[in-house]
Amino acid sequence: MKISAAAAALLSLAVPTATAWTVSRHNSAMVSSVHRSASVSIRSPSLLQSTTVKDAAMEEVAAAEAAAPASTNPEIFGTVSSSKLNKLYDLVVIGGGPAGVAGAIKAAQMGRRAIVIDKPKFDAGVLPNGLDLFFGGPTGLFSKALRDLAKTTNVAAMRAQHMDSDVIWKQITNGIVKLAMRNSEGQCRTLARYGIDYLQGSAMLLGEDDEANKAAESKFEDDMDSPEDGLRSVKICDAKTIDEDGNLVDSDLTVTGTKVLVCTGSKSTRLPGIPFEESHRIFDSDTINLLGYFPRSVTISGLG
């Protein structure tokens, strides 16, 4: 059986099913009730552990590495040398969303030394090269990517090519992966271009009377523009730093800055009486990423 060139091109793009996560931190409620298409089967939330956005993303990375010249020092995102971390920062940003990244860039444009500390939302969303697919992503990343793809994806044309719903959904999820990767890597490149450090890890702001903060005040007393303004220290756990020999090591450490910007965002509100946990068809803006099939119709409550 012969197929058209367009159909062949579309089928060649199909890869193992991938699903994406959203890191939406929208305060208003958004509830989606998704109705299953008769031609596909429901997938359970365990999809997150089996077939994920990471699978498709790793294929993209492997393809890029195959096309690029071999490098003896591959780039690892989200790591900083210990020598840099031992110096005083002008601004420590906790949270790597759009607000945190913008704040760090503004500080760098004013000639200040800044660092962004961000904990990956999902371990499975971090690629082997350290790239967090959701770093710097906007609120409602998954839903926004779906919206943008809906503007350019011609489902009717795909169905006219006799493409199955599973294949169409793979096309859509692949598009989401590519959007997320481009955004995340672009944000990392922008930070590097401004000389801003980016460290992955869990951050906790220490109090002014904490012993580690007092020790930092004594250590950096001569480095502060206005010692009377003081400084604040941030404890970081589960980070990876680069030692003097260039080795990547697991670290729990403390970084200090004269200013700290907290941009940890928020989360979606679940209205009472709606069975989010019990139903496989009801999602909010934080769990819509679990949608693993091409829906026939969608009902949305909330205009966030």
PDB file of N, CA and C in Angstrom, residues 9 28 35 43 53 77 81 88 117 136 141 152-153 175 187 192 194 202 204 213 247 257 265 271 279 303:
ATOM      1  N   ALA A   9       6.191  11.549   6.217  1.00  0.00           N
ATOM      2  CA  ALA A   9       6.942  12.497   7.053  1.00  0.00           C
ATOM      3  C   ALA A   9       6.383  12.548   8.460  1.00  0.00           C
ATOM      4  N   SER A  28      -5.615  30.642  40.997  1.00  0.00           N
ATOM      5  CA  SER A  28      -7.025  30.426  40.740  1.00  0.00           C
ATOM      6  C   SER A  28      -7.255  28.979  40.357  1.00  0.00           C
ATOM      7  N   HIS A  35     -12.864  13.728  28.491  1.00  0.00           N
ATOM      8  CA  HIS A  35     -13.651  12.578  28.069  1.00  0.00           C
ATOM      9  C   HIS A  35     -12.834  11.737  27.100  1.00  0.00           C
ATOM     10  N   ARG A  43      -5.007   5.562  30.298  1.00  0.00           N
ATOM     11  CA  ARG A  43      -3.760   5.199  30.958  1.00  0.00           C
ATOM     12  C   ARG A  43      -3.784   5.724  32.380  1.00  0.00           C
ATOM     13  N   VAL A  53       7.969  12.162  29.528  1.00  0.00           N
ATOM     14  CA  VAL A  53       8.543  13.187  28.664  1.00  0.00           C
ATOM     15  C   VAL A  53      10.050  13.018  28.563  1.00  0.00           C
ATOM     16  N   PHE A  77      24.441  21.095  33.295  1.00  0.00           N
ATOM     17  CA  PHE A  77      23.639  22.211  33.769  1.00  0.00           C
ATOM     18  C   PHE A  77      23.361  22.080  35.266  1.00  0.00           C
ATOM     19  N   SER A  81      31.082  25.712  40.483  1.00  0.00           N
ATOM     20  CA  SER A  81      32.335  25.356  41.147  1.00  0.00           C
ATOM     21  C   SER A  81      32.311  25.826  42.596  1.00  0.00           C
ATOM     22  N   LEU A  88      31.082  35.942  48.261  1.00  0.00           N
ATOM     23  CA  LEU A  88      29.848  36.648  48.577  1.00  0.00           C
ATOM     24  C   LEU A  88      29.104  37.040  47.300  1.00  0.00           C
ATOM     25  N   ILE A 117      19.071  29.528  42.591  1.00  0.00           N
ATOM     26  CA  ILE A 117      19.002  28.193  43.187  1.00  0.00           C
ATOM     27  C   ILE A 117      17.605  27.645  42.943  1.00  0.00           C
ATOM     28  N   GLY A 136      12.839  27.666  34.497  1.00  0.00           N
ATOM     29  CA  GLY A 136      12.509  28.922  33.837  1.00  0.00           C
ATOM     30  C   GLY A 136      11.192  28.901  33.101  1.00  0.00           C
ATOM     31  N   LEU A 141       2.996  25.514  32.171  1.00  0.00           N
ATOM     32  CA  LEU A 141       3.811  25.174  31.004  1.00  0.00           C
ATOM     33  C   LEU A 141       3.116  24.168  30.092  1.00  0.00           C
ATOM     34  N   THR A 152      -1.322  25.262  15.630  1.00  0.00           N
ATOM     35  CA  THR A 152      -0.548  24.880  14.455  1.00  0.00           C
ATOM     36  C   THR A 152      -0.749  23.420  14.035  1.00  0.00           C
ATOM     37  N   THR A 153      -1.386  22.635  14.898  1.00  0.00           N
ATOM     38  CA  THR A 153      -1.590  21.218  14.591  1.00  0.00           C
ATOM     39  C   THR A 153      -2.927  21.010  13.899  1.00  0.00           C
ATOM     40  N   GLY A 175       5.897  17.634  20.473  1.00  0.00           N
ATOM     41  CA  GLY A 175       5.961  19.088  20.349  1.00  0.00           C
ATOM     42  C   GLY A 175       6.124  19.770  21.698  1.00  0.00           C
ATOM     43  N   GLN A 187      16.970  29.479  28.697  1.00  0.00           N
ATOM     44  CA  GLN A 187      17.117  30.198  29.964  1.00  0.00           C
ATOM     45  C   GLN A 187      18.503  29.974  30.554  1.00  0.00           C
ATOM     46  N   ALA A 192      24.021  32.106  31.682  1.00  0.00           N
ATOM     47  CA  ALA A 192      25.466  31.989  31.478  1.00  0.00           C
ATOM     48  C   ALA A 192      26.025  33.208  30.761  1.00  0.00           C
ATOM     49  N   TYR A 194      25.016  36.219  30.980  1.00  0.00           N
ATOM     50  CA  TYR A 194      25.095  37.329  31.934  1.00  0.00           C
ATOM     51  C   TYR A 194      26.018  37.029  33.109  1.00  0.00           C
ATOM     52  N   SER A 202      17.880  22.036  46.985  1.00  0.00           N
ATOM     53  CA  SER A 202      16.824  22.520  47.875  1.00  0.00           C
ATOM     54  C   SER A 202      17.389  23.622  48.759  1.00  0.00           C
ATOM     55  N   MET A 204      17.041  26.713  51.779  1.00  0.00           N
ATOM     56  CA  MET A 204      16.345  27.144  52.985  1.00  0.00           C
ATOM     57  C   MET A 204      17.008  28.422  53.495  1.00  0.00           C
ATOM     58  N   ASN A 213      24.838  32.088  59.682  1.00  0.00           N
ATOM     59  CA  ASN A 213      24.707  33.455  59.178  1.00  0.00           C
ATOM     60  C   ASN A 213      25.659  34.402  59.907  1.00  0.00           C
ATOM     61  N   ASN A 247      36.005  17.589  39.459  1.00  0.00           N
ATOM     62  CA  ASN A 247      35.111  16.462  39.659  1.00  0.00           C
ATOM     63  C   ASN A 247      33.756  16.937  40.170  1.00  0.00           C
ATOM     64  N   GLY A 257      24.514  36.026  50.523  1.00  0.00           N
ATOM     65  CA  GLY A 257      24.330  37.199  49.687  1.00  0.00           C
ATOM     66  C   GLY A 257      23.889  38.390  50.504  1.00  0.00           C
ATOM     67  N   GLY A 265       6.859  30.740  44.055  1.00  0.00           N
ATOM     68  CA  GLY A 265       5.580  30.551  43.383  1.00  0.00           C
ATOM     69  C   GLY A 265       4.474  30.050  44.289  1.00  0.00           C
ATOM     70  N   LEU A 271     -10.981  22.940  44.469  1.00  0.00           N
ATOM     71  CA  LEU A 271     -12.276  23.234  45.058  1.00  0.00           C
ATOM     72  C   LEU A 271     -12.834  22.002  45.760  1.00  0.00           C
ATOM     73  N   SER A 279     -10.937  10.230  40.495  1.00  0.00           N
ATOM     74  CA  SER A 279     -11.285  10.165  39.074  1.00  0.00           C
ATOM     75  C   SER A 279     -10.047  10.226  38.190  1.00  0.00           C
ATOM     76  N   LEU A 303     -10.828  30.452  34.522  1.00  0.00           N
ATOM     77  CA  LEU A 303     -10.274  31.248  33.414  1.00  0.00           C
ATOM     78  C   LEU A 303      -8.916  31.816  33.759  1.00  0.00           C
TER      79      LEU A 303
END
